[in-house]
Structure formats: C-alpha cells, structure tokens
Amino acid sequence: MSAWETAFHFDSLVWDWIIAIYLFLAGMSAGAVMIALYLKRKVIEGDPAKNGIMKAMAWLAPFGIIVGLLILIFHLTKPLEFWKIMIYFNITSVMSMGVILFQVYMAVLFIWIGIIFRKPIMDFLGGKFDFVETILVKFEKFENGIELFLGFLAIVLAAYTGFLLSALKTYPMLNNPVLPILFLFSSLSSGAAASLLFGILVFKEDVHSSSVSWVHSFERPVVMFELFVIVTFFTGLIFSGGQNEVAAWNAIGGGFWSDWFWYGVILMGMLVPLALNYFSPAKVKHTHGFVLVVTSLSLIGVLMLRTFVLYAGQMTIV
C-alpha cells in the first residue's frame, strides 16, 4: 500500500474523513454565527440585512449545519432510521445530546435570520403567507434574548465538535480536555474566513467597510491563540508520558500525518495567512484576489486541522 492509503486505512480507525467534513461544516456554521452576532450588536450601523457579511452568514450558517447533518445521516449504517435518535433522547449519549443541540440551534438560528431579513423574505413571498410576518414580528420583541441564547448555543456547538471526539476514551490524543477549546477557536477562524470570502466576493460588501475591518482585525488574534492552544495540546500530551506521549510523537514526530500537520495546518493554514496579512501593503489587502487567497488558505487549513486530529488521533490506542 502507498503512504497515502496507509495513512487513511489502518486497523484502529473508527471514524473516517467524512466525519472531518461534518466537524468542519458544523464548526464553520457556529463560527459564522458568533461573528455575525457581534457585528450586528457592536459594529454594523443601519439595517444589518443590507450588510454583505450578514447575508453571507444567513446562507453559510444554515448550509453548514444542514449539510453537515445530512453527511452524518447518510454515513450511518442505517440512515433511514436516523429519525429515531431525533425523538428518543439519551442524556448519557454524546451523540444524542448533540442531536438535541443541533435541533435547538437550527430552530433559534432560523428565527434570528427571519427577524433580521423579515422585509426581504416577505418581499420574496410576494404578499403571500402573511402569517409568517406576524410570527416574526412577535419574535422580534424578544430579539435581544434570542441573540444571547443563540450566541450561547453557537459556542456550545463549536466546542461540542471537540467533545464528540474526546468521548473516544481509548484514543489518548482525542480524550483530551483541550480539544474542545481548540475546536472552538478553529470554528471562529473558519467562520471569519468564510464570512469574509462570501461576504465580499458574493454579496459585494465593501472591502473598506467597518464590518470587514473588524473581521480582519479579529482574525489575527484568533489564529495566534489557536496556535497557542495547539502548543498547549501537544505539550500536555508529551508531559503526560505513557501512551499520551506516544500518541503525540506518532502524530507530529514524522511520517504522513506529521507532514500534513506541519506543512498543511501550521504553515499553509496559519503562518502564510498571518504573514500575508502582516506584510502585504494596504492596497493589496483591499483587493478581491487577496481576500480569495487568504480566506481560502485559512479554510483549507481548518479542514486539514480537523482531518489531522481525527486521523492522527486514532493511530494510537490505550
């Protein structure tokens, strides 16, 4: 077998690449929502429905969580029986608690998007379904509480993607309390990159707008803290000794997944975007080409991080 085949097929592998895509999409959805919430409350002046980044969030956040769940459903052994886990809850099951979280998150998310984009939605409906507007107007009275609750759900969802993996107790690299924190910040990173990418290139948000400037300023410290959490993650494993240390060195000490981590996740996904943001002239930063390159590298880096953690984390067992 080639190095590529060996890296993606080994005896201790339980969850494969499709789960990495699910984790990426769910995290991106949560990250986009957290950023949009802050922009609406603190940065955007005027009607938020006219802001390109808010429009991007309105598509990205539902897309991420819905497509992520569909991927998960059809990846199951019996996908047609998935509805059972949506009705019969088990509070001792991490998967079941996640399904509850997804359902509540999606419901509150659609209500919030409906409140923000009520006028465009009703214009699109062409005067039909007046009851929709009546319902949204009633929800609008509780907008502040809805936003605070949605922010809480988004944070929990971003961290949950890490808790889901940490429940695999026989894998020392995954059974790590730092993993949810790492996935929380990688969710913010992917949410920021996706919001900028689609907000500017698809929904034509001005590259000089206050919302774009804020997201740009927010990206750098998030990536820096993400790097710090990665160092903490592996330092903790190495200092723990035993199989924890073995798992860390198996992941980053050489081989296919080590190269994936150092050259893909760290160099291409984090250091290159940071360097481009720091050293590029202001005129270059405000071009669509620059936004496309930097945000694409960031998104690829986050997806590679999730894939790396998933696969490298399953190479070593207790």
PDB file of N, CA, C and O in Angstrom, residues 43-102:
ATOM      1  N   VAL A  43     -20.984  46.595  15.757  1.00  0.00           N
ATOM      2  CA  VAL A  43     -20.219  47.191  14.658  1.00  0.00           C
ATOM      3  C   VAL A  43     -21.098  47.807  13.577  1.00  0.00           C
ATOM      4  O   VAL A  43     -20.906  48.964  13.184  1.00  0.00           O
ATOM      5  N   ILE A  44     -22.067  47.038  13.078  1.00  0.00           N
ATOM      6  CA  ILE A  44     -22.873  47.487  11.935  1.00  0.00           C
ATOM      7  C   ILE A  44     -23.804  48.623  12.336  1.00  0.00           C
ATOM      8  O   ILE A  44     -24.510  48.547  13.345  1.00  0.00           O
ATOM      9  N   GLU A  45     -23.792  49.668  11.526  1.00  0.00           N
ATOM     10  CA  GLU A  45     -24.723  50.786  11.720  1.00  0.00           C
ATOM     11  C   GLU A  45     -25.764  50.733  10.607  1.00  0.00           C
ATOM     12  O   GLU A  45     -25.434  50.536   9.448  1.00  0.00           O
ATOM     13  N   GLY A  46     -27.019  50.942  10.970  1.00  0.00           N
ATOM     14  CA  GLY A  46     -28.084  50.862   9.973  1.00  0.00           C
ATOM     15  C   GLY A  46     -28.678  49.471   9.898  1.00  0.00           C
ATOM     16  O   GLY A  46     -28.563  48.663  10.836  1.00  0.00           O
ATOM     17  N   ASP A  47     -29.291  49.169   8.767  1.00  0.00           N
ATOM     18  CA  ASP A  47     -30.003  47.906   8.575  1.00  0.00           C
ATOM     19  C   ASP A  47     -29.009  46.760   8.360  1.00  0.00           C
ATOM     20  O   ASP A  47     -28.306  46.728   7.346  1.00  0.00           O
ATOM     21  N   PRO A  48     -28.935  45.796   9.292  1.00  0.00           N
ATOM     22  CA  PRO A  48     -27.993  44.677   9.131  1.00  0.00           C
ATOM     23  C   PRO A  48     -28.320  43.794   7.926  1.00  0.00           C
ATOM     24  O   PRO A  48     -27.454  43.094   7.419  1.00  0.00           O
ATOM     25  N   ALA A  49     -29.574  43.821   7.462  1.00  0.00           N
ATOM     26  CA  ALA A  49     -29.982  42.991   6.326  1.00  0.00           C
ATOM     27  C   ALA A  49     -29.297  43.423   5.035  1.00  0.00           C
ATOM     28  O   ALA A  49     -29.261  42.661   4.061  1.00  0.00           O
ATOM     29  N   LYS A  50     -28.729  44.638   5.022  1.00  0.00           N
ATOM     30  CA  LYS A  50     -28.047  45.136   3.825  1.00  0.00           C
ATOM     31  C   LYS A  50     -26.544  44.870   3.862  1.00  0.00           C
ATOM     32  O   LYS A  50     -25.837  45.169   2.903  1.00  0.00           O
ATOM     33  N   ASN A  51     -26.054  44.312   4.970  1.00  0.00           N
ATOM     34  CA  ASN A  51     -24.629  44.058   5.124  1.00  0.00           C
ATOM     35  C   ASN A  51     -24.247  42.730   4.464  1.00  0.00           C
ATOM     36  O   ASN A  51     -24.890  41.703   4.685  1.00  0.00           O
ATOM     37  N   GLY A  52     -23.165  42.758   3.671  1.00  0.00           N
ATOM     38  CA  GLY A  52     -22.752  41.561   2.939  1.00  0.00           C
ATOM     39  C   GLY A  52     -22.347  40.405   3.819  1.00  0.00           C
ATOM     40  O   GLY A  52     -22.626  39.243   3.504  1.00  0.00           O
ATOM     41  N   ILE A  53     -21.693  40.690   4.956  1.00  0.00           N
ATOM     42  CA  ILE A  53     -21.253  39.611   5.845  1.00  0.00           C
ATOM     43  C   ILE A  53     -22.455  38.973   6.538  1.00  0.00           C
ATOM     44  O   ILE A  53     -22.492  37.758   6.750  1.00  0.00           O
ATOM     45  N   MET A  54     -23.459  39.787   6.882  1.00  0.00           N
ATOM     46  CA  MET A  54     -24.680  39.237   7.467  1.00  0.00           C
ATOM     47  C   MET A  54     -25.413  38.353   6.449  1.00  0.00           C
ATOM     48  O   MET A  54     -25.945  37.295   6.796  1.00  0.00           O
ATOM     49  N   LYS A  55     -25.425  38.787   5.188  1.00  0.00           N
ATOM     50  CA  LYS A  55     -26.043  37.973   4.136  1.00  0.00           C
ATOM     51  C   LYS A  55     -25.294  36.646   3.982  1.00  0.00           C
ATOM     52  O   LYS A  55     -25.912  35.591   3.802  1.00  0.00           O
ATOM     53  N   ALA A  56     -23.962  36.732   4.039  1.00  0.00           N
ATOM     54  CA  ALA A  56     -23.159  35.508   3.939  1.00  0.00           C
ATOM     55  C   ALA A  56     -23.481  34.556   5.079  1.00  0.00           C
ATOM     56  O   ALA A  56     -23.643  33.346   4.869  1.00  0.00           O
ATOM     57  N   MET A  57     -23.599  35.097   6.284  1.00  0.00           N
ATOM     58  CA  MET A  57     -23.935  34.262   7.441  1.00  0.00           C
ATOM     59  C   MET A  57     -25.292  33.593   7.259  1.00  0.00           C
ATOM     60  O   MET A  57     -25.467  32.411   7.597  1.00  0.00           O
ATOM     61  N   ALA A  58     -26.246  34.336   6.710  1.00  0.00           N
ATOM     62  CA  ALA A  58     -27.605  33.807   6.547  1.00  0.00           C
ATOM     63  C   ALA A  58     -27.645  32.593   5.624  1.00  0.00           C
ATOM     64  O   ALA A  58     -28.565  31.768   5.716  1.00  0.00           O
ATOM     65  N   TRP A  59     -26.641  32.463   4.741  1.00  0.00           N
ATOM     66  CA  TRP A  59     -26.541  31.286   3.878  1.00  0.00           C
ATOM     67  C   TRP A  59     -25.582  30.249   4.448  1.00  0.00           C
ATOM     68  O   TRP A  59     -25.856  29.051   4.434  1.00  0.00           O
ATOM     69  N   LEU A  60     -24.445  30.704   4.951  1.00  0.00           N
ATOM     70  CA  LEU A  60     -23.408  29.788   5.409  1.00  0.00           C
ATOM     71  C   LEU A  60     -23.816  29.001   6.658  1.00  0.00           C
ATOM     72  O   LEU A  60     -23.562  27.796   6.742  1.00  0.00           O
ATOM     73  N   ALA A  61     -24.399  29.686   7.638  1.00  0.00           N
ATOM     74  CA  ALA A  61     -24.713  29.026   8.909  1.00  0.00           C
ATOM     75  C   ALA A  61     -25.734  27.893   8.742  1.00  0.00           C
ATOM     76  O   ALA A  61     -25.484  26.769   9.199  1.00  0.00           O
ATOM     77  N   PRO A  62     -26.869  28.130   8.066  1.00  0.00           N
ATOM     78  CA  PRO A  62     -27.790  27.004   7.844  1.00  0.00           C
ATOM     79  C   PRO A  62     -27.186  25.932   6.939  1.00  0.00           C
ATOM     80  O   PRO A  62     -27.377  24.734   7.180  1.00  0.00           O
ATOM     81  N   PHE A  63     -26.459  26.355   5.895  1.00  0.00           N
ATOM     82  CA  PHE A  63     -25.837  25.390   4.985  1.00  0.00           C
ATOM     83  C   PHE A  63     -24.892  24.468   5.741  1.00  0.00           C
ATOM     84  O   PHE A  63     -24.923  23.245   5.571  1.00  0.00           O
ATOM     85  N   GLY A  64     -24.043  25.039   6.593  1.00  0.00           N
ATOM     86  CA  GLY A  64     -23.059  24.249   7.327  1.00  0.00           C
ATOM     87  C   GLY A  64     -23.695  23.198   8.207  1.00  0.00           C
ATOM     88  O   GLY A  64     -23.292  22.026   8.190  1.00  0.00           O
ATOM     89  N   ILE A  65     -24.704  23.586   8.964  1.00  0.00           N
ATOM     90  CA  ILE A  65     -25.292  22.653   9.919  1.00  0.00           C
ATOM     91  C   ILE A  65     -26.188  21.624   9.219  1.00  0.00           C
ATOM     92  O   ILE A  65     -26.196  20.438   9.570  1.00  0.00           O
ATOM     93  N   ILE A  66     -26.919  22.037   8.167  1.00  0.00           N
ATOM     94  CA  ILE A  66     -27.818  21.111   7.476  1.00  0.00           C
ATOM     95  C   ILE A  66     -27.034  20.096   6.651  1.00  0.00           C
ATOM     96  O   ILE A  66     -27.270  18.890   6.735  1.00  0.00           O
ATOM     97  N   VAL A  67     -26.083  20.570   5.858  1.00  0.00           N
ATOM     98  CA  VAL A  67     -25.286  19.658   5.029  1.00  0.00           C
ATOM     99  C   VAL A  67     -24.422  18.759   5.915  1.00  0.00           C
ATOM    100  O   VAL A  67     -24.254  17.570   5.628  1.00  0.00           O
ATOM    101  N   GLY A  68     -23.882  19.323   6.993  1.00  0.00           N
ATOM    102  CA  GLY A  68     -23.102  18.521   7.924  1.00  0.00           C
ATOM    103  C   GLY A  68     -23.918  17.373   8.499  1.00  0.00           C
ATOM    104  O   GLY A  68     -23.447  16.228   8.576  1.00  0.00           O
ATOM    105  N   LEU A  69     -25.151  17.657   8.885  1.00  0.00           N
ATOM    106  CA  LEU A  69     -26.024  16.616   9.438  1.00  0.00           C
ATOM    107  C   LEU A  69     -26.414  15.584   8.373  1.00  0.00           C
ATOM    108  O   LEU A  69     -26.482  14.390   8.651  1.00  0.00           O
ATOM    109  N   LEU A  70     -26.678  16.062   7.148  1.00  0.00           N
ATOM    110  CA  LEU A  70     -27.016  15.126   6.069  1.00  0.00           C
ATOM    111  C   LEU A  70     -25.857  14.175   5.790  1.00  0.00           C
ATOM    112  O   LEU A  70     -26.064  12.974   5.574  1.00  0.00           O
ATOM    113  N   ILE A  71     -24.645  14.716   5.799  1.00  0.00           N
ATOM    114  CA  ILE A  71     -23.457  13.880   5.613  1.00  0.00           C
ATOM    115  C   ILE A  71     -23.394  12.813   6.702  1.00  0.00           C
ATOM    116  O   ILE A  71     -23.149  11.634   6.442  1.00  0.00           O
ATOM    117  N   LEU A  72     -23.643  13.245   7.944  1.00  0.00           N
ATOM    118  CA  LEU A  72     -23.588  12.318   9.075  1.00  0.00           C
ATOM    119  C   LEU A  72     -24.668  11.249   8.957  1.00  0.00           C
ATOM    120  O   LEU A  72     -24.410  10.060   9.184  1.00  0.00           O
ATOM    121  N   ILE A  73     -25.884  11.660   8.572  1.00  0.00           N
ATOM    122  CA  ILE A  73     -27.005  10.719   8.468  1.00  0.00           C
ATOM    123  C   ILE A  73     -26.716   9.632   7.437  1.00  0.00           C
ATOM    124  O   ILE A  73     -26.869   8.437   7.703  1.00  0.00           O
ATOM    125  N   PHE A  74     -26.287  10.036   6.247  1.00  0.00           N
ATOM    126  CA  PHE A  74     -26.071   9.071   5.171  1.00  0.00           C
ATOM    127  C   PHE A  74     -24.785   8.266   5.356  1.00  0.00           C
ATOM    128  O   PHE A  74     -24.553   7.300   4.646  1.00  0.00           O
ATOM    129  N   HIS A  75     -23.977   8.691   6.337  1.00  0.00           N
ATOM    130  CA  HIS A  75     -22.764   7.939   6.630  1.00  0.00           C
ATOM    131  C   HIS A  75     -23.040   6.820   7.632  1.00  0.00           C
ATOM    132  O   HIS A  75     -22.213   5.939   7.831  1.00  0.00           O
ATOM    133  N   LEU A  76     -24.207   6.869   8.276  1.00  0.00           N
ATOM    134  CA  LEU A  76     -24.564   5.851   9.256  1.00  0.00           C
ATOM    135  C   LEU A  76     -24.889   4.521   8.570  1.00  0.00           C
ATOM    136  O   LEU A  76     -25.198   4.477   7.381  1.00  0.00           O
ATOM    137  N   THR A  77     -24.832   3.458   9.356  1.00  0.00           N
ATOM    138  CA  THR A  77     -25.124   2.124   8.816  1.00  0.00           C
ATOM    139  C   THR A  77     -26.572   2.023   8.341  1.00  0.00           C
ATOM    140  O   THR A  77     -26.858   1.444   7.298  1.00  0.00           O
ATOM    141  N   LYS A  78     -27.503   2.633   9.095  1.00  0.00           N
ATOM    142  CA  LYS A  78     -28.920   2.609   8.742  1.00  0.00           C
ATOM    143  C   LYS A  78     -29.449   4.045   8.706  1.00  0.00           C
ATOM    144  O   LYS A  78     -30.123   4.492   9.643  1.00  0.00           O
ATOM    145  N   PRO A  79     -29.172   4.794   7.644  1.00  0.00           N
ATOM    146  CA  PRO A  79     -29.546   6.212   7.595  1.00  0.00           C
ATOM    147  C   PRO A  79     -31.050   6.469   7.691  1.00  0.00           C
ATOM    148  O   PRO A  79     -31.469   7.504   8.214  1.00  0.00           O
ATOM    149  N   LEU A  80     -31.861   5.530   7.207  1.00  0.00           N
ATOM    150  CA  LEU A  80     -33.312   5.732   7.235  1.00  0.00           C
ATOM    151  C   LEU A  80     -33.892   5.635   8.649  1.00  0.00           C
ATOM    152  O   LEU A  80     -35.057   5.973   8.870  1.00  0.00           O
ATOM    153  N   GLU A  81     -33.080   5.177   9.603  1.00  0.00           N
ATOM    154  CA  GLU A  81     -33.555   5.079  10.982  1.00  0.00           C
ATOM    155  C   GLU A  81     -33.005   6.205  11.856  1.00  0.00           C
ATOM    156  O   GLU A  81     -33.117   6.162  13.073  1.00  0.00           O
ATOM    157  N   PHE A  82     -32.396   7.216  11.197  1.00  0.00           N
ATOM    158  CA  PHE A  82     -31.816   8.326  11.952  1.00  0.00           C
ATOM    159  C   PHE A  82     -32.881   9.090  12.742  1.00  0.00           C
ATOM    160  O   PHE A  82     -32.590   9.653  13.804  1.00  0.00           O
ATOM    161  N   TRP A  83     -34.126   9.118  12.230  1.00  0.00           N
ATOM    162  CA  TRP A  83     -35.188   9.869  12.889  1.00  0.00           C
ATOM    163  C   TRP A  83     -35.404   9.405  14.335  1.00  0.00           C
ATOM    164  O   TRP A  83     -35.863  10.187  15.179  1.00  0.00           O
ATOM    165  N   LYS A  84     -35.036   8.167  14.632  1.00  0.00           N
ATOM    166  CA  LYS A  84     -35.243   7.651  15.990  1.00  0.00           C
ATOM    167  C   LYS A  84     -34.410   8.414  17.023  1.00  0.00           C
ATOM    168  O   LYS A  84     -34.865   8.680  18.128  1.00  0.00           O
ATOM    169  N   ILE A  85     -33.157   8.779  16.635  1.00  0.00           N
ATOM    170  CA  ILE A  85     -32.304   9.480  17.577  1.00  0.00           C
ATOM    171  C   ILE A  85     -32.762  10.925  17.765  1.00  0.00           C
ATOM    172  O   ILE A  85     -32.388  11.595  18.728  1.00  0.00           O
ATOM    173  N   MET A  86     -33.622  11.419  16.838  1.00  0.00           N
ATOM    174  CA  MET A  86     -34.159  12.770  16.951  1.00  0.00           C
ATOM    175  C   MET A  86     -35.399  12.816  17.840  1.00  0.00           C
ATOM    176  O   MET A  86     -35.866  13.899  18.195  1.00  0.00           O
ATOM    177  N   ILE A  87     -35.905  11.654  18.171  1.00  0.00           N
ATOM    178  CA  ILE A  87     -37.108  11.578  19.007  1.00  0.00           C
ATOM    179  C   ILE A  87     -36.818  10.935  20.353  1.00  0.00           C
ATOM    180  O   ILE A  87     -37.258  11.415  21.399  1.00  0.00           O
ATOM    181  N   TYR A  88     -36.050   9.849  20.333  1.00  0.00           N
ATOM    182  CA  TYR A  88     -35.729   9.131  21.566  1.00  0.00           C
ATOM    183  C   TYR A  88     -34.359   9.587  22.073  1.00  0.00           C
ATOM    184  O   TYR A  88     -33.328   9.210  21.528  1.00  0.00           O
ATOM    185  N   PHE A  89     -34.373  10.430  23.094  1.00  0.00           N
ATOM    186  CA  PHE A  89     -33.137  11.023  23.596  1.00  0.00           C
ATOM    187  C   PHE A  89     -32.520  10.187  24.709  1.00  0.00           C
ATOM    188  O   PHE A  89     -33.224   9.575  25.514  1.00  0.00           O
ATOM    189  N   ASN A  90     -31.212  10.184  24.755  1.00  0.00           N
ATOM    190  CA  ASN A  90     -30.460   9.501  25.801  1.00  0.00           C
ATOM    191  C   ASN A  90     -29.427  10.472  26.345  1.00  0.00           C
ATOM    192  O   ASN A  90     -28.433  10.777  25.670  1.00  0.00           O
ATOM    193  N   ILE A  91     -29.644  10.990  27.548  1.00  0.00           N
ATOM    194  CA  ILE A  91     -28.772  12.043  28.086  1.00  0.00           C
ATOM    195  C   ILE A  91     -27.369  11.532  28.417  1.00  0.00           C
ATOM    196  O   ILE A  91     -26.466  12.321  28.679  1.00  0.00           O
ATOM    197  N   THR A  92     -27.171  10.219  28.387  1.00  0.00           N
ATOM    198  CA  THR A  92     -25.827   9.677  28.636  1.00  0.00           C
ATOM    199  C   THR A  92     -25.034   9.496  27.336  1.00  0.00           C
ATOM    200  O   THR A  92     -23.865   9.148  27.376  1.00  0.00           O
ATOM    201  N   SER A  93     -25.685   9.746  26.197  1.00  0.00           N
ATOM    202  CA  SER A  93     -25.037   9.591  24.894  1.00  0.00           C
ATOM    203  C   SER A  93     -24.583  10.947  24.364  1.00  0.00           C
ATOM    204  O   SER A  93     -25.392  11.870  24.248  1.00  0.00           O
ATOM    205  N   VAL A  94     -23.297  11.062  24.030  1.00  0.00           N
ATOM    206  CA  VAL A  94     -22.770  12.305  23.465  1.00  0.00           C
ATOM    207  C   VAL A  94     -23.445  12.604  22.132  1.00  0.00           C
ATOM    208  O   VAL A  94     -23.763  13.761  21.827  1.00  0.00           O
ATOM    209  N   MET A  95     -23.676  11.575  21.318  1.00  0.00           N
ATOM    210  CA  MET A  95     -24.324  11.758  20.021  1.00  0.00           C
ATOM    211  C   MET A  95     -25.755  12.252  20.189  1.00  0.00           C
ATOM    212  O   MET A  95     -26.202  13.171  19.495  1.00  0.00           O
ATOM    213  N   SER A  96     -26.494  11.661  21.126  1.00  0.00           N
ATOM    214  CA  SER A  96     -27.879  12.058  21.357  1.00  0.00           C
ATOM    215  C   SER A  96     -27.962  13.497  21.858  1.00  0.00           C
ATOM    216  O   SER A  96     -28.816  14.271  21.417  1.00  0.00           O
ATOM    217  N   MET A  97     -27.081  13.885  22.765  1.00  0.00           N
ATOM    218  CA  MET A  97     -27.070  15.262  23.266  1.00  0.00           C
ATOM    219  C   MET A  97     -26.721  16.234  22.140  1.00  0.00           C
ATOM    220  O   MET A  97     -27.227  17.352  22.082  1.00  0.00           O
ATOM    221  N   GLY A  98     -25.859  15.783  21.222  1.00  0.00           N
ATOM    222  CA  GLY A  98     -25.525  16.616  20.080  1.00  0.00           C
ATOM    223  C   GLY A  98     -26.717  16.847  19.174  1.00  0.00           C
ATOM    224  O   GLY A  98     -26.922  17.952  18.664  1.00  0.00           O
ATOM    225  N   VAL A  99     -27.523  15.819  18.967  1.00  0.00           N
ATOM    226  CA  VAL A  99     -28.717  15.939  18.129  1.00  0.00           C
ATOM    227  C   VAL A  99     -29.690  16.948  18.740  1.00  0.00           C
ATOM    228  O   VAL A  99     -30.287  17.773  18.033  1.00  0.00           O
ATOM    229  N   ILE A 100     -29.853  16.902  20.063  1.00  0.00           N
ATOM    230  CA  ILE A 100     -30.706  17.883  20.743  1.00  0.00           C
ATOM    231  C   ILE A 100     -30.169  19.296  20.497  1.00  0.00           C
ATOM    232  O   ILE A 100     -30.913  20.225  20.166  1.00  0.00           O
ATOM    233  N   LEU A 101     -28.858  19.457  20.668  1.00  0.00           N
ATOM    234  CA  LEU A 101     -28.214  20.754  20.462  1.00  0.00           C
ATOM    235  C   LEU A 101     -28.439  21.246  19.038  1.00  0.00           C
ATOM    236  O   LEU A 101     -28.780  22.419  18.820  1.00  0.00           O
ATOM    237  N   PHE A 102     -28.262  20.374  18.045  1.00  0.00           N
ATOM    238  CA  PHE A 102     -28.440  20.770  16.654  1.00  0.00           C
ATOM    239  C   PHE A 102     -29.874  21.234  16.373  1.00  0.00           C
ATOM    240  O   PHE A 102     -30.087  22.214  15.656  1.00  0.00           O
TER     241      PHE A 102
END
